[in-house]
Amino acid sequence: MKSIFVLLLSLGAISCQSNDKKVSAEKNKAINTMNEQKGLEVATVAGGCFWCTEALFLELKGVKKVVSGYTGGTVKNPTYKEVCTGTTGHAEAIEITFDPKEISYEDILEVFFATHDPTTLNRQGADVGTQYRSEIFYHDEAQHKAATNFIKLLNDQNIYGKNVVTKVSPAVTFYPAEDYHQDYYNQNKSQPYCMAVINPKLEKLRKNYKSKLK
């Protein structure tokens, strides 16, 4: 927990945009079933533009896969264009497949809270709308309890100087985003958003979480 008091990463002033062809949710469900058989677990979090969150969690030791997508909404098989309107109810989120023997769920929560602003409602930097909300989607009661306790700790110790607004909700259908959103940072490092917003976050992550990096 010590590092979370040190690491409050800068928020971006450039917003993320775009669209393209989607991966099927059915295929993703099949992959999740295989992961369970291998002893891997899944964490789902939303903390603003998924280009940022995906790039950060891909760096962590024990994280086997990160998928960018949409969850928490009412429209089936939403497209990026639809989600960007803020009318589908979905959040831009990432689904993290991890090995609990190498990284704990609590570690994932720590990095999550240290790499975005959980005190701004429906906003991260210049990205504004319910699709950019801060939310944790728990997959079992253990994750539910861990997330709730973590938020209580942050508020009790007044880490941010104001209350955390991050929602904690049961996981629902996760729809993988269009293909070009996957591994976006590594495929587009020279893109202005990546250089201005993601690069500084990665630098601070690498500085403050050396022991947790691959």
PDB file of C-alpha atoms in Angstrom:
ATOM      1  CA  MET A   1       0.000   0.000   0.000  1.00  0.00           C
ATOM      2  CA  LYS A   2       2.912   2.402   0.577  1.00  0.00           C
ATOM      3  CA  SER A   3       3.373   3.102  -3.107  1.00  0.00           C
ATOM      4  CA  ILE A   4      -0.193   4.304  -3.533  1.00  0.00           C
ATOM      5  CA  PHE A   5       0.577   7.268  -1.296  1.00  0.00           C
ATOM      6  CA  VAL A   6       3.418   8.220  -3.616  1.00  0.00           C
ATOM      7  CA  LEU A   7       1.950   7.476  -7.019  1.00  0.00           C
ATOM      8  CA  LEU A   8      -0.793   9.881  -8.146  1.00  0.00           C
ATOM      9  CA  LEU A   9      -0.356   9.861 -11.882  1.00  0.00           C
ATOM     10  CA  SER A  10      -1.063  12.899 -14.029  1.00  0.00           C
ATOM     11  CA  LEU A  11      -4.402  13.070 -15.840  1.00  0.00           C
ATOM     12  CA  GLY A  12      -4.516  13.586 -19.600  1.00  0.00           C
ATOM     13  CA  ALA A  13      -5.792  16.699 -21.348  1.00  0.00           C
ATOM     14  CA  ILE A  14      -6.372  14.971 -24.684  1.00  0.00           C
ATOM     15  CA  SER A  15      -9.402  12.777 -25.290  1.00  0.00           C
ATOM     16  CA  CYS A  16      -9.431   9.387 -27.013  1.00  0.00           C
ATOM     17  CA  GLN A  17     -11.559   8.787 -30.111  1.00  0.00           C
ATOM     18  CA  SER A  18     -12.117   6.277 -33.051  1.00  0.00           C
ATOM     19  CA  ASN A  19     -13.921   3.076 -34.379  1.00  0.00           C
ATOM     20  CA  ASP A  20     -13.709  -0.338 -36.300  1.00  0.00           C
ATOM     21  CA  LYS A  21     -14.604  -4.097 -36.402  1.00  0.00           C
ATOM     22  CA  LYS A  22     -15.336  -5.990 -33.157  1.00  0.00           C
ATOM     23  CA  VAL A  23     -14.150  -9.252 -31.615  1.00  0.00           C
ATOM     24  CA  SER A  24     -17.072 -11.489 -30.589  1.00  0.00           C
ATOM     25  CA  ALA A  25     -18.200 -11.593 -26.948  1.00  0.00           C
ATOM     26  CA  GLU A  26     -18.835 -15.318 -27.368  1.00  0.00           C
ATOM     27  CA  LYS A  27     -15.187 -15.951 -28.212  1.00  0.00           C
ATOM     28  CA  ASN A  28     -14.140 -13.973 -25.167  1.00  0.00           C
ATOM     29  CA  LYS A  29     -16.402 -16.064 -22.904  1.00  0.00           C
ATOM     30  CA  ALA A  30     -14.807 -19.255 -24.219  1.00  0.00           C
ATOM     31  CA  ILE A  31     -11.348 -17.872 -23.477  1.00  0.00           C
ATOM     32  CA  ASN A  32     -12.403 -16.990 -19.921  1.00  0.00           C
ATOM     33  CA  THR A  33     -13.560 -20.577 -19.360  1.00  0.00           C
ATOM     34  CA  MET A  34     -10.146 -21.830 -20.489  1.00  0.00           C
ATOM     35  CA  ASN A  35      -8.447 -19.387 -18.132  1.00  0.00           C
ATOM     36  CA  GLU A  36     -10.385 -20.753 -15.161  1.00  0.00           C
ATOM     37  CA  GLN A  37      -9.236 -24.248 -16.023  1.00  0.00           C
ATOM     38  CA  LYS A  38      -5.621 -23.028 -15.957  1.00  0.00           C
ATOM     39  CA  GLY A  39      -6.005 -21.455 -12.506  1.00  0.00           C
ATOM     40  CA  LEU A  40      -6.071 -17.917 -13.847  1.00  0.00           C
ATOM     41  CA  GLU A  41      -8.475 -15.249 -12.636  1.00  0.00           C
ATOM     42  CA  VAL A  42     -10.159 -12.243 -14.222  1.00  0.00           C
ATOM     43  CA  ALA A  43     -10.485  -8.680 -12.968  1.00  0.00           C
ATOM     44  CA  THR A  44     -12.591  -6.053 -14.725  1.00  0.00           C
ATOM     45  CA  VAL A  45     -12.056  -2.350 -14.099  1.00  0.00           C
ATOM     46  CA  ALA A  46     -12.997   0.933 -15.749  1.00  0.00           C
ATOM     47  CA  GLY A  47     -10.874   4.015 -15.193  1.00  0.00           C
ATOM     48  CA  GLY A  48     -11.314   6.310 -18.167  1.00  0.00           C
ATOM     49  CA  CYS A  49     -10.040   5.720 -21.705  1.00  0.00           C
ATOM     50  CA  PHE A  50      -9.127   2.057 -22.055  1.00  0.00           C
ATOM     51  CA  TRP A  51      -6.053   2.874 -24.137  1.00  0.00           C
ATOM     52  CA  CYS A  52      -4.429   4.124 -20.917  1.00  0.00           C
ATOM     53  CA  THR A  53      -5.527   1.409 -18.542  1.00  0.00           C
ATOM     54  CA  GLU A  54      -4.652  -1.380 -20.971  1.00  0.00           C
ATOM     55  CA  ALA A  55      -1.119  -0.059 -21.515  1.00  0.00           C
ATOM     56  CA  LEU A  56      -0.467   0.143 -17.773  1.00  0.00           C
ATOM     57  CA  PHE A  57      -1.708  -3.304 -16.796  1.00  0.00           C
ATOM     58  CA  LEU A  58       0.134  -5.010 -19.645  1.00  0.00           C
ATOM     59  CA  GLU A  59       3.347  -4.022 -17.834  1.00  0.00           C
ATOM     60  CA  LEU A  60       2.551  -5.933 -14.643  1.00  0.00           C
ATOM     61  CA  LYS A  61       4.118  -9.234 -13.686  1.00  0.00           C
ATOM     62  CA  GLY A  62       1.496 -11.978 -13.507  1.00  0.00           C
ATOM     63  CA  VAL A  63      -0.861 -10.288 -15.961  1.00  0.00           C
ATOM     64  CA  LYS A  64      -1.310 -12.713 -18.842  1.00  0.00           C
ATOM     65  CA  LYS A  65      -3.721 -10.755 -21.007  1.00  0.00           C
ATOM     66  CA  VAL A  66      -5.597  -7.463 -21.131  1.00  0.00           C
ATOM     67  CA  VAL A  67      -8.640  -6.924 -23.345  1.00  0.00           C
ATOM     68  CA  SER A  68     -10.179  -3.497 -23.924  1.00  0.00           C
ATOM     69  CA  GLY A  69     -13.946  -3.421 -24.161  1.00  0.00           C
ATOM     70  CA  TYR A  70     -17.321  -2.226 -22.952  1.00  0.00           C
ATOM     71  CA  THR A  71     -19.374  -3.315 -19.953  1.00  0.00           C
ATOM     72  CA  GLY A  72     -22.059  -2.169 -17.540  1.00  0.00           C
ATOM     73  CA  GLY A  73     -24.543  -1.011 -20.171  1.00  0.00           C
ATOM     74  CA  THR A  74     -27.904  -2.012 -21.594  1.00  0.00           C
ATOM     75  CA  VAL A  75     -27.218  -2.293 -25.326  1.00  0.00           C
ATOM     76  CA  LYS A  76     -26.069  -5.655 -26.706  1.00  0.00           C
ATOM     77  CA  ASN A  77     -22.900  -5.740 -28.835  1.00  0.00           C
ATOM     78  CA  PRO A  78     -22.272  -1.983 -28.669  1.00  0.00           C
ATOM     79  CA  THR A  79     -19.885  -0.305 -31.086  1.00  0.00           C
ATOM     80  CA  TYR A  80     -17.292   2.283 -30.111  1.00  0.00           C
ATOM     81  CA  LYS A  81     -19.311   4.959 -31.880  1.00  0.00           C
ATOM     82  CA  GLU A  82     -22.401   4.045 -29.843  1.00  0.00           C
ATOM     83  CA  VAL A  83     -20.538   3.928 -26.539  1.00  0.00           C
ATOM     84  CA  CYS A  84     -18.995   7.345 -27.231  1.00  0.00           C
ATOM     85  CA  THR A  85     -22.476   8.900 -27.262  1.00  0.00           C
ATOM     86  CA  GLY A  86     -22.807   8.054 -23.574  1.00  0.00           C
ATOM     87  CA  THR A  87     -26.299   6.663 -24.155  1.00  0.00           C
ATOM     88  CA  THR A  88     -25.606   2.897 -24.003  1.00  0.00           C
ATOM     89  CA  GLY A  89     -24.710   2.856 -20.304  1.00  0.00           C
ATOM     90  CA  HIS A  90     -21.393   1.130 -20.953  1.00  0.00           C
ATOM     91  CA  ALA A  91     -18.040   2.094 -19.510  1.00  0.00           C
ATOM     92  CA  GLU A  92     -14.784   1.784 -21.406  1.00  0.00           C
ATOM     93  CA  ALA A  93     -13.188  -1.001 -19.402  1.00  0.00           C
ATOM     94  CA  ILE A  94     -10.460  -3.608 -19.447  1.00  0.00           C
ATOM     95  CA  GLU A  95     -10.658  -7.292 -18.632  1.00  0.00           C
ATOM     96  CA  ILE A  96      -7.434  -8.439 -16.978  1.00  0.00           C
ATOM     97  CA  THR A  97      -6.480 -12.108 -16.967  1.00  0.00           C
ATOM     98  CA  PHE A  98      -3.937 -12.726 -14.216  1.00  0.00           C
ATOM     99  CA  ASP A  99      -2.195 -15.470 -12.283  1.00  0.00           C
ATOM    100  CA  PRO A 100      -3.041 -15.028  -8.576  1.00  0.00           C
ATOM    101  CA  LYS A 101       0.169 -16.868  -7.691  1.00  0.00           C
ATOM    102  CA  GLU A 102       2.150 -14.020  -9.251  1.00  0.00           C
ATOM    103  CA  ILE A 103       0.000 -10.971  -8.586  1.00  0.00           C
ATOM    104  CA  SER A 104      -2.865 -10.550  -6.155  1.00  0.00           C
ATOM    105  CA  TYR A 105      -6.217  -8.930  -6.787  1.00  0.00           C
ATOM    106  CA  GLU A 106      -5.279  -6.363  -4.126  1.00  0.00           C
ATOM    107  CA  ASP A 107      -2.164  -5.481  -6.152  1.00  0.00           C
ATOM    108  CA  ILE A 108      -4.378  -4.900  -9.178  1.00  0.00           C
ATOM    109  CA  LEU A 109      -6.620  -2.634  -7.132  1.00  0.00           C
ATOM    110  CA  GLU A 110      -3.627  -0.688  -5.864  1.00  0.00           C
ATOM    111  CA  VAL A 111      -2.328   0.021  -9.356  1.00  0.00           C
ATOM    112  CA  PHE A 112      -5.840   0.801 -10.570  1.00  0.00           C
ATOM    113  CA  PHE A 113      -6.411   3.463  -7.914  1.00  0.00           C
ATOM    114  CA  ALA A 114      -2.925   4.898  -8.312  1.00  0.00           C
ATOM    115  CA  THR A 115      -3.193   5.373 -12.064  1.00  0.00           C
ATOM    116  CA  HIS A 116      -6.405   7.363 -12.476  1.00  0.00           C
ATOM    117  CA  ASP A 117      -8.439   9.912 -10.535  1.00  0.00           C
ATOM    118  CA  PRO A 118     -11.202   8.027  -8.684  1.00  0.00           C
ATOM    119  CA  THR A 119     -12.687  11.236  -7.282  1.00  0.00           C
ATOM    120  CA  THR A 120     -14.037  12.738 -10.520  1.00  0.00           C
ATOM    121  CA  LEU A 121     -17.529  11.579 -11.469  1.00  0.00           C
ATOM    122  CA  ASN A 122     -17.861  10.427 -15.084  1.00  0.00           C
ATOM    123  CA  ARG A 123     -14.614  12.090 -16.073  1.00  0.00           C
ATOM    124  CA  GLN A 124     -10.893  11.480 -16.562  1.00  0.00           C
ATOM    125  CA  GLY A 125      -9.026  14.568 -17.705  1.00  0.00           C
ATOM    126  CA  ALA A 126     -10.548  15.800 -20.962  1.00  0.00           C
ATOM    127  CA  ASP A 127     -12.568  12.602 -21.394  1.00  0.00           C
ATOM    128  CA  VAL A 128     -16.054  13.417 -20.101  1.00  0.00           C
ATOM    129  CA  GLY A 129     -19.127  11.171 -19.991  1.00  0.00           C
ATOM    130  CA  THR A 130     -20.504   8.135 -18.197  1.00  0.00           C
ATOM    131  CA  GLN A 131     -18.414   5.921 -20.482  1.00  0.00           C
ATOM    132  CA  TYR A 132     -15.315   7.272 -18.697  1.00  0.00           C
ATOM    133  CA  ARG A 133     -16.552   6.581 -15.169  1.00  0.00           C
ATOM    134  CA  SER A 134     -14.503   4.903 -12.482  1.00  0.00           C
ATOM    135  CA  GLU A 135     -15.961   1.477 -11.691  1.00  0.00           C
ATOM    136  CA  ILE A 136     -14.904  -1.961 -10.503  1.00  0.00           C
ATOM    137  CA  PHE A 137     -16.850  -4.977 -11.747  1.00  0.00           C
ATOM    138  CA  TYR A 138     -16.329  -7.832  -9.303  1.00  0.00           C
ATOM    139  CA  HIS A 139     -16.474 -11.488 -10.350  1.00  0.00           C
ATOM    140  CA  ASP A 140     -17.021 -13.062  -6.938  1.00  0.00           C
ATOM    141  CA  GLU A 141     -17.650 -12.125  -3.327  1.00  0.00           C
ATOM    142  CA  ALA A 142     -13.929 -12.069  -2.499  1.00  0.00           C
ATOM    143  CA  GLN A 143     -13.351  -9.386  -5.151  1.00  0.00           C
ATOM    144  CA  HIS A 144     -16.426  -7.508  -3.946  1.00  0.00           C
ATOM    145  CA  LYS A 145     -15.127  -7.422  -0.388  1.00  0.00           C
ATOM    146  CA  ALA A 146     -11.588  -6.493  -1.446  1.00  0.00           C
ATOM    147  CA  ALA A 147     -12.763  -3.582  -3.612  1.00  0.00           C
ATOM    148  CA  THR A 148     -15.146  -2.260  -0.960  1.00  0.00           C
ATOM    149  CA  ASN A 149     -12.483  -2.453   1.757  1.00  0.00           C
ATOM    150  CA  PHE A 150      -9.897  -0.759  -0.457  1.00  0.00           C
ATOM    151  CA  ILE A 151     -12.184   2.191  -1.138  1.00  0.00           C
ATOM    152  CA  LYS A 152     -13.011   2.475   2.571  1.00  0.00           C
ATOM    153  CA  LEU A 153      -9.293   2.580   3.372  1.00  0.00           C
ATOM    154  CA  LEU A 154      -8.671   5.328   0.817  1.00  0.00           C
ATOM    155  CA  ASN A 155     -11.533   7.403   2.192  1.00  0.00           C
ATOM    156  CA  ASP A 156     -10.680   6.779   5.862  1.00  0.00           C
ATOM    157  CA  GLN A 157      -7.107   7.918   5.264  1.00  0.00           C
ATOM    158  CA  ASN A 158      -8.231  10.801   3.044  1.00  0.00           C
ATOM    159  CA  ILE A 159      -5.651   9.879   0.406  1.00  0.00           C
ATOM    160  CA  TYR A 160      -7.107  12.156  -2.276  1.00  0.00           C
ATOM    161  CA  GLY A 161      -8.419  14.948  -0.078  1.00  0.00           C
ATOM    162  CA  LYS A 162     -11.955  14.090  -1.168  1.00  0.00           C
ATOM    163  CA  ASN A 163     -14.134  10.996  -1.396  1.00  0.00           C
ATOM    164  CA  VAL A 164     -13.615   8.244  -3.929  1.00  0.00           C
ATOM    165  CA  VAL A 165     -16.609   7.985  -6.287  1.00  0.00           C
ATOM    166  CA  THR A 166     -15.620   4.643  -7.833  1.00  0.00           C
ATOM    167  CA  LYS A 167     -18.631   2.339  -8.127  1.00  0.00           C
ATOM    168  CA  VAL A 168     -18.405  -1.340  -7.202  1.00  0.00           C
ATOM    169  CA  SER A 169     -20.775  -3.492  -9.250  1.00  0.00           C
ATOM    170  CA  PRO A 170     -21.219  -7.182 -10.131  1.00  0.00           C
ATOM    171  CA  ALA A 171     -19.584  -8.153 -13.422  1.00  0.00           C
ATOM    172  CA  VAL A 172     -21.956  -8.380 -16.362  1.00  0.00           C
ATOM    173  CA  THR A 173     -21.398  -9.149 -20.037  1.00  0.00           C
ATOM    174  CA  PHE A 174     -18.086  -7.771 -21.264  1.00  0.00           C
ATOM    175  CA  TYR A 175     -17.953  -6.904 -24.967  1.00  0.00           C
ATOM    176  CA  PRO A 176     -14.435  -6.774 -26.436  1.00  0.00           C
ATOM    177  CA  ALA A 177     -13.830  -3.564 -28.341  1.00  0.00           C
ATOM    178  CA  GLU A 178     -12.982  -3.335 -32.036  1.00  0.00           C
ATOM    179  CA  ASP A 179      -9.728  -5.011 -33.056  1.00  0.00           C
ATOM    180  CA  TYR A 180      -7.741  -1.838 -33.494  1.00  0.00           C
ATOM    181  CA  HIS A 181      -8.342  -0.826 -29.851  1.00  0.00           C
ATOM    182  CA  GLN A 182      -6.483  -3.902 -28.600  1.00  0.00           C
ATOM    183  CA  ASP A 183      -2.864  -3.214 -27.575  1.00  0.00           C
ATOM    184  CA  TYR A 184      -3.468   0.312 -28.828  1.00  0.00           C
ATOM    185  CA  TYR A 185      -0.512   1.989 -27.157  1.00  0.00           C
ATOM    186  CA  ASN A 186       2.092  -0.462 -28.405  1.00  0.00           C
ATOM    187  CA  GLN A 187       0.721  -0.145 -31.937  1.00  0.00           C
ATOM    188  CA  ASN A 188       0.468   3.663 -31.876  1.00  0.00           C
ATOM    189  CA  LYS A 189       3.252   5.043 -29.658  1.00  0.00           C
ATOM    190  CA  SER A 190       3.745   8.126 -31.827  1.00  0.00           C
ATOM    191  CA  GLN A 191       0.048   9.069 -31.695  1.00  0.00           C
ATOM    192  CA  PRO A 192      -0.424  12.420 -29.839  1.00  0.00           C
ATOM    193  CA  TYR A 193      -2.697  10.941 -27.149  1.00  0.00           C
ATOM    194  CA  CYS A 194      -0.183   8.194 -26.419  1.00  0.00           C
ATOM    195  CA  MET A 195       2.724  10.625 -26.183  1.00  0.00           C
ATOM    196  CA  ALA A 196       0.944  13.280 -24.112  1.00  0.00           C
ATOM    197  CA  VAL A 197      -1.175  11.117 -21.799  1.00  0.00           C
ATOM    198  CA  ILE A 198      -0.025   7.500 -21.698  1.00  0.00           C
ATOM    199  CA  ASN A 199       3.760   7.997 -21.767  1.00  0.00           C
ATOM    200  CA  PRO A 200       3.866  10.049 -18.514  1.00  0.00           C
ATOM    201  CA  LYS A 201       1.679   7.480 -16.746  1.00  0.00           C
ATOM    202  CA  LEU A 202       3.909   4.633 -17.859  1.00  0.00           C
ATOM    203  CA  GLU A 203       7.030   6.485 -16.715  1.00  0.00           C
ATOM    204  CA  LYS A 204       5.612   6.958 -13.224  1.00  0.00           C
ATOM    205  CA  LEU A 205       4.342   3.385 -13.082  1.00  0.00           C
ATOM    206  CA  ARG A 206       7.818   2.103 -13.969  1.00  0.00           C
ATOM    207  CA  LYS A 207       9.410   4.369 -11.371  1.00  0.00           C
ATOM    208  CA  ASN A 208       7.102   3.516  -8.480  1.00  0.00           C
ATOM    209  CA  TYR A 209       6.221  -0.138  -9.161  1.00  0.00           C
ATOM    210  CA  LYS A 210       9.517  -1.653 -10.283  1.00  0.00           C
ATOM    211  CA  SER A 211       9.007  -4.804  -8.245  1.00  0.00           C
ATOM    212  CA  LYS A 212       5.649  -5.497  -9.891  1.00  0.00           C
ATOM    213  CA  LEU A 213       6.787  -5.093 -13.498  1.00  0.00           C
ATOM    214  CA  LYS A 214       7.575  -7.841 -15.986  1.00  0.00           C
TER     215      LYS A 214
END
